[in-house]
mmCIF file of C-alpha atoms in Angstrom:
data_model
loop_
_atom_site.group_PDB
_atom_site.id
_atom_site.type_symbol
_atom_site.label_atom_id
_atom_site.label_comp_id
_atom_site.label_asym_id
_atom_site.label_seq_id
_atom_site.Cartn_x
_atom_site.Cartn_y
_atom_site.Cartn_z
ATOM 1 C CA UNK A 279 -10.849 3.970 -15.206
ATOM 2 C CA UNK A 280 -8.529 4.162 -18.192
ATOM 3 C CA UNK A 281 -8.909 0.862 -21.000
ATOM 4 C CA UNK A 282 -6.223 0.899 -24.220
ATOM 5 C CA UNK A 283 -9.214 -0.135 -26.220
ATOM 6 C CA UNK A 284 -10.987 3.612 -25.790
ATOM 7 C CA UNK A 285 -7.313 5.238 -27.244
ATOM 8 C CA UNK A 286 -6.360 4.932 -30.683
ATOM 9 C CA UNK A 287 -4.023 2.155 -31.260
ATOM 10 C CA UNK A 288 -1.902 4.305 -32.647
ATOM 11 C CA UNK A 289 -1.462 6.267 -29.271
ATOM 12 C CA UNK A 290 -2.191 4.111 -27.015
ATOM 13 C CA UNK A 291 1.536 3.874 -25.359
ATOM 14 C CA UNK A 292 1.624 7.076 -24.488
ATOM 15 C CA UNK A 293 -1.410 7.894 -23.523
ATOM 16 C CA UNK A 294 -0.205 5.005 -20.847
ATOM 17 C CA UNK A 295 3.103 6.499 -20.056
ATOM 18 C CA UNK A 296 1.712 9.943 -19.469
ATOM 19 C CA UNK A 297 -1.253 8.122 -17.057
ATOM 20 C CA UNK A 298 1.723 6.416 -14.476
ATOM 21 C CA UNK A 299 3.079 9.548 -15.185
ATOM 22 C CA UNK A 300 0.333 11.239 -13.343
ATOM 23 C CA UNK A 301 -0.677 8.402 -10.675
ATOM 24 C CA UNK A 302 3.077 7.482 -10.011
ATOM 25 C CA UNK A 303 5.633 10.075 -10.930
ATOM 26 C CA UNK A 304 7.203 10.592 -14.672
ATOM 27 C CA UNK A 305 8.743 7.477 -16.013
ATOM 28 C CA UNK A 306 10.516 6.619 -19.374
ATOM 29 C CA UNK A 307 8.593 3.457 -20.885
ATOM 30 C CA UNK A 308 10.066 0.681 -23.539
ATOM 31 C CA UNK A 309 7.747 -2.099 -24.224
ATOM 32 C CA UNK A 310 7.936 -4.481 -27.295
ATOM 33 C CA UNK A 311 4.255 -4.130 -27.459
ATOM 34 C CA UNK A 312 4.389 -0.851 -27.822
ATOM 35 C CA UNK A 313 2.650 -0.477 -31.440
ATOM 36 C CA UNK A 314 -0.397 -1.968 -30.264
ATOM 37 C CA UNK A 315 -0.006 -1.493 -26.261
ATOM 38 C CA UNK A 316 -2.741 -3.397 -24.300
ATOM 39 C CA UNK A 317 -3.570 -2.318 -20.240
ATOM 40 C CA UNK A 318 -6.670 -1.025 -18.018
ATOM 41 C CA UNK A 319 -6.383 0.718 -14.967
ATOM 42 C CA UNK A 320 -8.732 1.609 -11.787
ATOM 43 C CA UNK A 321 -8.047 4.647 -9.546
ATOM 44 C CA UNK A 322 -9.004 5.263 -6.414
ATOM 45 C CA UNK A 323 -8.837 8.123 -4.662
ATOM 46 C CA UNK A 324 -8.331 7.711 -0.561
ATOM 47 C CA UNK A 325 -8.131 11.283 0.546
ATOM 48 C CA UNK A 326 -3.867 11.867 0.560
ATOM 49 C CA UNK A 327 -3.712 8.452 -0.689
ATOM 50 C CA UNK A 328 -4.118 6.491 -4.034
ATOM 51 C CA UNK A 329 -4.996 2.868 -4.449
ATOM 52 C CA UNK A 330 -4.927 1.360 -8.097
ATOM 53 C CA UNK A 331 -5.516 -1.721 -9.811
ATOM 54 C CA UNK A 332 -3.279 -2.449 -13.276
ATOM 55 C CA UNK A 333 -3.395 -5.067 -16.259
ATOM 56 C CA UNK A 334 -0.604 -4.703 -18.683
ATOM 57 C CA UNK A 335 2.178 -6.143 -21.183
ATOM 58 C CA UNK A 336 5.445 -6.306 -20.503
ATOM 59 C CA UNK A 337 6.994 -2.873 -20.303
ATOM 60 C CA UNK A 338 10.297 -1.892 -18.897
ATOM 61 C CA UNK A 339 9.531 1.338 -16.375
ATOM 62 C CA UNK A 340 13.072 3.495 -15.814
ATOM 63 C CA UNK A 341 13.111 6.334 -13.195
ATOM 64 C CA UNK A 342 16.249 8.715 -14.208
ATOM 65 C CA UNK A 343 17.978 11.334 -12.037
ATOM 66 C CA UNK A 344 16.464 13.690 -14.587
ATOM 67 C CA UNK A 345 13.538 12.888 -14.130
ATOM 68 C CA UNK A 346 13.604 13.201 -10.953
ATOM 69 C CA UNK A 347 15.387 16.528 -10.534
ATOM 70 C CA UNK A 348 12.147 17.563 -13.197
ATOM 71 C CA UNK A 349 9.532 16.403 -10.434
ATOM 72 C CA UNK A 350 9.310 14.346 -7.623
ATOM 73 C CA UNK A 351 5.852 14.025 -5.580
ATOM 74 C CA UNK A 352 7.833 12.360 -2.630
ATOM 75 C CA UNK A 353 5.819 9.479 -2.200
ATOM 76 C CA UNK A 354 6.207 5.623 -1.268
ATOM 77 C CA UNK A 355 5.240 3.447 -3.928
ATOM 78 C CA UNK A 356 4.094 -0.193 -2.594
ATOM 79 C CA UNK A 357 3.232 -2.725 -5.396
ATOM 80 C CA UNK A 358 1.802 -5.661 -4.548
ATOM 81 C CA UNK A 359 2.538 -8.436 -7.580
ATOM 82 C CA UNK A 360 -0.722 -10.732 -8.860
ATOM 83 C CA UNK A 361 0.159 -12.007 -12.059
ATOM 84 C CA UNK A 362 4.015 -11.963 -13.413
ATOM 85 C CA UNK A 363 7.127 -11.285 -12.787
ATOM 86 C CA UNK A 364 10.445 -9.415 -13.482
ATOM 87 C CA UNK A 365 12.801 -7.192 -11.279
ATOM 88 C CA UNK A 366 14.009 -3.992 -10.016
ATOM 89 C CA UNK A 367 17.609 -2.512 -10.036
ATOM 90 C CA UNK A 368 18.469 0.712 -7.749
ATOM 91 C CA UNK A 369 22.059 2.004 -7.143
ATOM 92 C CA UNK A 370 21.923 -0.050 -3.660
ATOM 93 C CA UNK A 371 20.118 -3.116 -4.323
ATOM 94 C CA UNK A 372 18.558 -5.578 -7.207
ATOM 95 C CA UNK A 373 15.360 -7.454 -6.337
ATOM 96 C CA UNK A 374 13.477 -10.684 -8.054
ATOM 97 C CA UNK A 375 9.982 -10.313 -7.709
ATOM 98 C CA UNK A 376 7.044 -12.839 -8.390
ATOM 99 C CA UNK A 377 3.131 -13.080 -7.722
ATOM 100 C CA UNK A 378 2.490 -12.333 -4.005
ATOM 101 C CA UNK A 379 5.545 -10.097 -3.465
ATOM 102 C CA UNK A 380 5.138 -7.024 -2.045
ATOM 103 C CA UNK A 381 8.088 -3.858 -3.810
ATOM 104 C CA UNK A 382 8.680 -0.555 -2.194
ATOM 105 C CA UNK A 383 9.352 2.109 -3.725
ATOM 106 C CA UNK A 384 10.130 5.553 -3.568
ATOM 107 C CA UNK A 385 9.865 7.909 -5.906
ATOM 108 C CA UNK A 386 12.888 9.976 -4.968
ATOM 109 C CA UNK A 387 15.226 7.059 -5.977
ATOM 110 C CA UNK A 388 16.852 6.057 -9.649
ATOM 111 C CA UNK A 389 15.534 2.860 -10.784
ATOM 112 C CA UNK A 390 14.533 -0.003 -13.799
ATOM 113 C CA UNK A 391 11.756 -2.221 -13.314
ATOM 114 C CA UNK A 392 11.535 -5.277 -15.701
ATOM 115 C CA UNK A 393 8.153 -7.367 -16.160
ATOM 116 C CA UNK A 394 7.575 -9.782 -18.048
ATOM 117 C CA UNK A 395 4.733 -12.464 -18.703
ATOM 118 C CA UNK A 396 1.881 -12.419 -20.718
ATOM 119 C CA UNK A 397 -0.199 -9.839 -19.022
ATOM 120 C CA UNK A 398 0.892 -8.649 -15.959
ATOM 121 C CA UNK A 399 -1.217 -7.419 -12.735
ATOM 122 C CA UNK A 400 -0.440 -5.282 -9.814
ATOM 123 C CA UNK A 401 -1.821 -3.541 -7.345
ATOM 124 C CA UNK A 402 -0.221 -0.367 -6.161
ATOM 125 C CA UNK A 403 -0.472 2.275 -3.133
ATOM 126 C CA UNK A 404 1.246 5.753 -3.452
ATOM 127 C CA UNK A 405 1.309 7.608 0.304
ATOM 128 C CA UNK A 406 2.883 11.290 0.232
ATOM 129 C CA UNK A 407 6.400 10.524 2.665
ATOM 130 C CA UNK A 408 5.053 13.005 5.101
ATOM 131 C CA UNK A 409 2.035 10.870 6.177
ATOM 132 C CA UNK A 410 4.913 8.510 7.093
ATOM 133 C CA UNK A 411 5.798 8.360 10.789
ATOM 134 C CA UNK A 412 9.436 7.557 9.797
ATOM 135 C CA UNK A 413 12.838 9.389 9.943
ATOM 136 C CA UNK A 414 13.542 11.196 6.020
ATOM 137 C CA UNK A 415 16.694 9.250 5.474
ATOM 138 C CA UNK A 416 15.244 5.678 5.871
ATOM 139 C CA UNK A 417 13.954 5.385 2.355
ATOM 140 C CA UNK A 418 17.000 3.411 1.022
ATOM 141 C CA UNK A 419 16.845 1.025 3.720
ATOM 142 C CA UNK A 420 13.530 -0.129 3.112
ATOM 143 C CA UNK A 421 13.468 0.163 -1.004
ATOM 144 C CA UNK A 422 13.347 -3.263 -2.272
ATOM 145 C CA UNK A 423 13.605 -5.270 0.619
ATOM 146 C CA UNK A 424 11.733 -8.646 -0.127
ATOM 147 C CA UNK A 425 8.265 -8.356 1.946
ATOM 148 C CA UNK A 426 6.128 -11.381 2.848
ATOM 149 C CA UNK A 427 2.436 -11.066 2.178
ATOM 150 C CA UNK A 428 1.491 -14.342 3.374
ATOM 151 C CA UNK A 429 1.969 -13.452 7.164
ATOM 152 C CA UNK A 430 1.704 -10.565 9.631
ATOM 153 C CA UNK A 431 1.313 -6.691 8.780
ATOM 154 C CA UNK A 432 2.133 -7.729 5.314
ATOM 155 C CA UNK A 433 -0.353 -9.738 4.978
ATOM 156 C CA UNK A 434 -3.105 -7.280 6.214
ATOM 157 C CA UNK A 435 -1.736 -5.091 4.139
ATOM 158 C CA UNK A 436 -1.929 -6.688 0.998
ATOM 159 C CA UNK A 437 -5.401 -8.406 1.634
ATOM 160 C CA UNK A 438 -6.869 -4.994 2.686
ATOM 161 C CA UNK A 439 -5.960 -3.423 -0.516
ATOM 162 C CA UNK A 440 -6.389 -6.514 -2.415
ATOM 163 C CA UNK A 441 -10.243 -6.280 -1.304
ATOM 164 C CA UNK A 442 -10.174 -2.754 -1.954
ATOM 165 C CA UNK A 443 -9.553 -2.908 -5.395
ATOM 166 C CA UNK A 444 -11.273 -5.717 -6.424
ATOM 167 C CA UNK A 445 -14.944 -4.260 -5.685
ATOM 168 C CA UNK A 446 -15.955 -1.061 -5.093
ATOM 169 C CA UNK A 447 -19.164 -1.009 -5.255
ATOM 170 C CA UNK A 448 -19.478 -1.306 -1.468
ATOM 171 C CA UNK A 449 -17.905 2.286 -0.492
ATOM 172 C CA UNK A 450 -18.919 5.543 -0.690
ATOM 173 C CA UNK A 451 -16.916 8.503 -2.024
ATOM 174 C CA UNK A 452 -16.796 9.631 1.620
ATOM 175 C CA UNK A 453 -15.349 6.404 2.712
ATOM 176 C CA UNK A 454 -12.141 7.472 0.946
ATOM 177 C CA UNK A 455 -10.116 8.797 3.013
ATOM 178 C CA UNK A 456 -11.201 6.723 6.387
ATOM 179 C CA UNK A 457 -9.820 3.796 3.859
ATOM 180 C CA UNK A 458 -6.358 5.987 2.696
ATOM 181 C CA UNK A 459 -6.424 6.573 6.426
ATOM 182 C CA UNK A 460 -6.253 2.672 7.748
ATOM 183 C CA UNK A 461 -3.837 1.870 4.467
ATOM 184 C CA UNK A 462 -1.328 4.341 5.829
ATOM 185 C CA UNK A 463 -1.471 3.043 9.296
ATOM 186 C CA UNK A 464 -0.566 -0.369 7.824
ATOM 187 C CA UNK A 465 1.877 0.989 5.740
ATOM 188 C CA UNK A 466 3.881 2.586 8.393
ATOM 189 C CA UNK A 467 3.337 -0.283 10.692
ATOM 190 C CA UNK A 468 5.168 -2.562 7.975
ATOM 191 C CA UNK A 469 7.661 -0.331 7.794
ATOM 192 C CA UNK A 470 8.387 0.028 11.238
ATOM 193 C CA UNK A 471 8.813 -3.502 11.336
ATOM 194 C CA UNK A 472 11.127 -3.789 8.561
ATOM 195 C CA UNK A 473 13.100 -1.684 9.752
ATOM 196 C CA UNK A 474 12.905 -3.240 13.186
ATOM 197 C CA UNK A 475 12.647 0.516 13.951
ATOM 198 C CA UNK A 476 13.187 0.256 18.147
ATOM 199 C CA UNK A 477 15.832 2.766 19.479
ATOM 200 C CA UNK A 478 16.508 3.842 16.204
ATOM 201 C CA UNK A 479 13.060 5.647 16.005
ATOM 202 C CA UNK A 480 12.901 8.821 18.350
ATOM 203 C CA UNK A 481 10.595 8.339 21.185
ATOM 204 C CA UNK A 482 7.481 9.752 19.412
ATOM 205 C CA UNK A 483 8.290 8.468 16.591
ATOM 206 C CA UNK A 484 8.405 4.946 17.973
ATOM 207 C CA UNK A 485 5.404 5.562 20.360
ATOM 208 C CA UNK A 486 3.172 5.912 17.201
ATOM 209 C CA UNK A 487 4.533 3.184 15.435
ATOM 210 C CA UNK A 488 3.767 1.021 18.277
ATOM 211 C CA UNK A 489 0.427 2.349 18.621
ATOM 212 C CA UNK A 490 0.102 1.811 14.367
ATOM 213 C CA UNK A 491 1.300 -2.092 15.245
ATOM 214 C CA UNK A 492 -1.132 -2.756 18.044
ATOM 215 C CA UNK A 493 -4.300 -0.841 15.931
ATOM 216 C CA UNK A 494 -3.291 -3.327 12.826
ATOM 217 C CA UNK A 495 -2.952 -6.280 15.338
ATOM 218 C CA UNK A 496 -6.456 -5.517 16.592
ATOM 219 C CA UNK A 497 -7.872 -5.113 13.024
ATOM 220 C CA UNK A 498 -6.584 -8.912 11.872
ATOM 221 C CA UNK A 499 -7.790 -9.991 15.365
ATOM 222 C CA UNK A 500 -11.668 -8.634 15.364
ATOM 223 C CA UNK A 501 -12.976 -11.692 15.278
ATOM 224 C CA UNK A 502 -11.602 -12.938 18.221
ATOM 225 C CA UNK A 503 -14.171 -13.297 21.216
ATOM 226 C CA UNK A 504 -10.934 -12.807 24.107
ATOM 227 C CA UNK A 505 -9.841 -9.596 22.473
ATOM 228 C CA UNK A 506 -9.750 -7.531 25.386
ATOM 229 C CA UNK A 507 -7.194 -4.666 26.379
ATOM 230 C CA UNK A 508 -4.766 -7.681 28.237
ATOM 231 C CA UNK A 509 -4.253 -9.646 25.603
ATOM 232 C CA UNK A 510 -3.822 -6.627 23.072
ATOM 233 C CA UNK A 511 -0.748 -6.004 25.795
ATOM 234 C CA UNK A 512 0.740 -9.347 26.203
ATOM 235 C CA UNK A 513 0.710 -9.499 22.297
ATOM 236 C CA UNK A 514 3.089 -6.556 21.960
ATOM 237 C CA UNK A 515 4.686 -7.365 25.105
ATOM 238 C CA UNK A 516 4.035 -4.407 27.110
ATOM 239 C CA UNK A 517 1.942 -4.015 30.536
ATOM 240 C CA UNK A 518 -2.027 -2.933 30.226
ATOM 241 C CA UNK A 519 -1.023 0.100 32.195
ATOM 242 C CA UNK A 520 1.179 1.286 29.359
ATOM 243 C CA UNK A 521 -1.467 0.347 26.765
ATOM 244 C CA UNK A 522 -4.088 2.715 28.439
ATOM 245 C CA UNK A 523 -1.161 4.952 28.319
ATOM 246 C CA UNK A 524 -0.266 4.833 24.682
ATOM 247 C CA UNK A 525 -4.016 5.346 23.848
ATOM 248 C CA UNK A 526 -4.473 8.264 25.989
ATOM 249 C CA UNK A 527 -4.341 10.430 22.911
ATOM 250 C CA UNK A 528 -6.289 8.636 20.669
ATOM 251 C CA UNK A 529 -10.019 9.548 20.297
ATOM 252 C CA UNK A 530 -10.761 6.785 22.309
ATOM 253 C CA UNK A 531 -9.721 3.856 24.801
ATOM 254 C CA UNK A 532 -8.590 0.683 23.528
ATOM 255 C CA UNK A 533 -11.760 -1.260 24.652
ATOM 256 C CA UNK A 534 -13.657 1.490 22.830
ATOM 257 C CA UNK A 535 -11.460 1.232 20.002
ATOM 258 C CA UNK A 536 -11.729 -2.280 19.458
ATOM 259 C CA UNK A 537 -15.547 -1.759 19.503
ATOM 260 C CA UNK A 538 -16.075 0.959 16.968
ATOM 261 C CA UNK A 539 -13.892 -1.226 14.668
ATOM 262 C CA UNK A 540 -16.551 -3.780 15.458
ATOM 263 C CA UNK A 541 -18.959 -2.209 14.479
ATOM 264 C CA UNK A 542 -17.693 -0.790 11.145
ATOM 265 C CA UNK A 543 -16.989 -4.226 10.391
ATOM 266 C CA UNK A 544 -20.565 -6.129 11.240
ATOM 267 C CA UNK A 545 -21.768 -2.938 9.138
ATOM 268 C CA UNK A 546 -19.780 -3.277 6.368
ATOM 269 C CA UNK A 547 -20.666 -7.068 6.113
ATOM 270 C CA UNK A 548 -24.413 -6.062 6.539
ATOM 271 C CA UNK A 549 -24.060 -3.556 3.428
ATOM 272 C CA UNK A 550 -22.209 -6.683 1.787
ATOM 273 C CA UNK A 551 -24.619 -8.798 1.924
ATOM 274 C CA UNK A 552 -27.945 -6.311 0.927
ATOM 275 C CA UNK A 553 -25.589 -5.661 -2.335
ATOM 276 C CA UNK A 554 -24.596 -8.938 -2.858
ATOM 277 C CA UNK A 555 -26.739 -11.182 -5.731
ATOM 278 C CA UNK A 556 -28.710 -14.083 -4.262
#
């Protein structure tokens, strides 16, 4: 947990710049708050994964060839927007973004990001590139595309790690990397479907991206008392047979599946409400 109000003011901006530095990859910073820079900022560590929460001012975030050629962790960067807004230039592409959009990133690409607002809130997800089930050369493709959070994987996505980061005080350290674990599935399940992946994919490739779809499908659809292994199937238009198929090599079969996330769930709420005040 980093707060601007523990550093000197005096050295407070780049105490900030060398943080991202560290949770996102080296960046050059320009803010016109910059003499008396106010943010906070919660980490989480998932495992391969990191989830964190940001409050800032207006800054202007520049990743430069150098920079790059100087050190690149190879990750995706996803950055969900809460409070503000701005926008992002790359060599390919120029995105507007406002509260509720969801940016991709990567941090093997040149780029300016521009926020502005009062304060401004995000929530961001880094994932190494090789936990992504993804050809190497799609990165551009999916790099600023405008992403809906108000509907399907999207959605999951960004209310899963919205939750996350809110309140922690429900997991345990060794839930970590079970949770980096399901925000990676979703991850590559939304970008499978922005890339509307199909033949494109190679067969493997696309076989676990389906199987990453159908797991998120059955996570949003828990509650549902018909959830059963046939209408998991007609869902993603494919026959039960091939279902049973697809989960062959998973630790378990899709009924079991959809149980054990069941379970986790009704004991998650359970721990929920023993830690919640009356």
């Amino acid at each position: 947990m980093f707060r601007s109000d523990d550093v000197p003011v005096a050295d407070r901006f780049d105490y900030w710049t060398e943080l991202l530095g560290r949770t996102h990859a080296p960046m050059e910073l320009r803010s016109d708050y910059a003499d008396d820079f106010r943010a906070s900022q919660c980490v989480l560590d998932l495992g391969a994964v990191t989830a964190w929460r940001a409050v800032f001012q207006p800054v202007v975030f520049r990743r430069t060839p150098k920079l790059i050629r100087q050190s690149d962790p190879e990750t995706y960067h996803l950055c969900l927007v809460v409070h503000g807004t701005g926008s992002s230039v790359w060599r390919h592409r120029e995105t507007q973004y406002k509260p509720h959009d969801l940016l991709i990133n990567s941090s093997t690409l040149p780029n300016d990001v521009h926020s502005t607002g009062e304060l401004v809130t995000t929530v961001a997800l880094e994932i190494p590139k090789a936990l992504m089930p993804l050809p190497s050369d799609t990165a551009r493709r999916i790099v600023g595309v405008p992403v809906s959070t108000r509907e399907g994987v999207g959605a999951l996505l960004a209310r899963f790690l919205t939750q996350l980061t809110e309140d922690t005080t429900a997991y345990q350290p060794s839930d970590g990397p079970r949770l980096g674990t399901v925000l990676t599935d979703l991850a590559a399940a939304l970008f499978a479907h922005l890339l509307e992946a199909g033949d494109c994919l190679p067969p493997e490739t696309h076989r676990r991206t389906l199987i990453l779809r159908i797991q998120a499908f059955i996570r949003e659809h828990l509650h549902h008392p018909h959830l059963t292994p046939a209408t998991i199937a007609a869902a993603h238009h494919i026959s039960t047979s091939y279902l049973h198929r697809l989960f062959r090599d998973e630790d378990a079969t899709v009924a079991e599946w959809v149980r054990r996330r069941r379970l986790e769930a009704a004991k998650d709420h359970r721990h929920q409400a023993l830690h919640s005040p009356e």
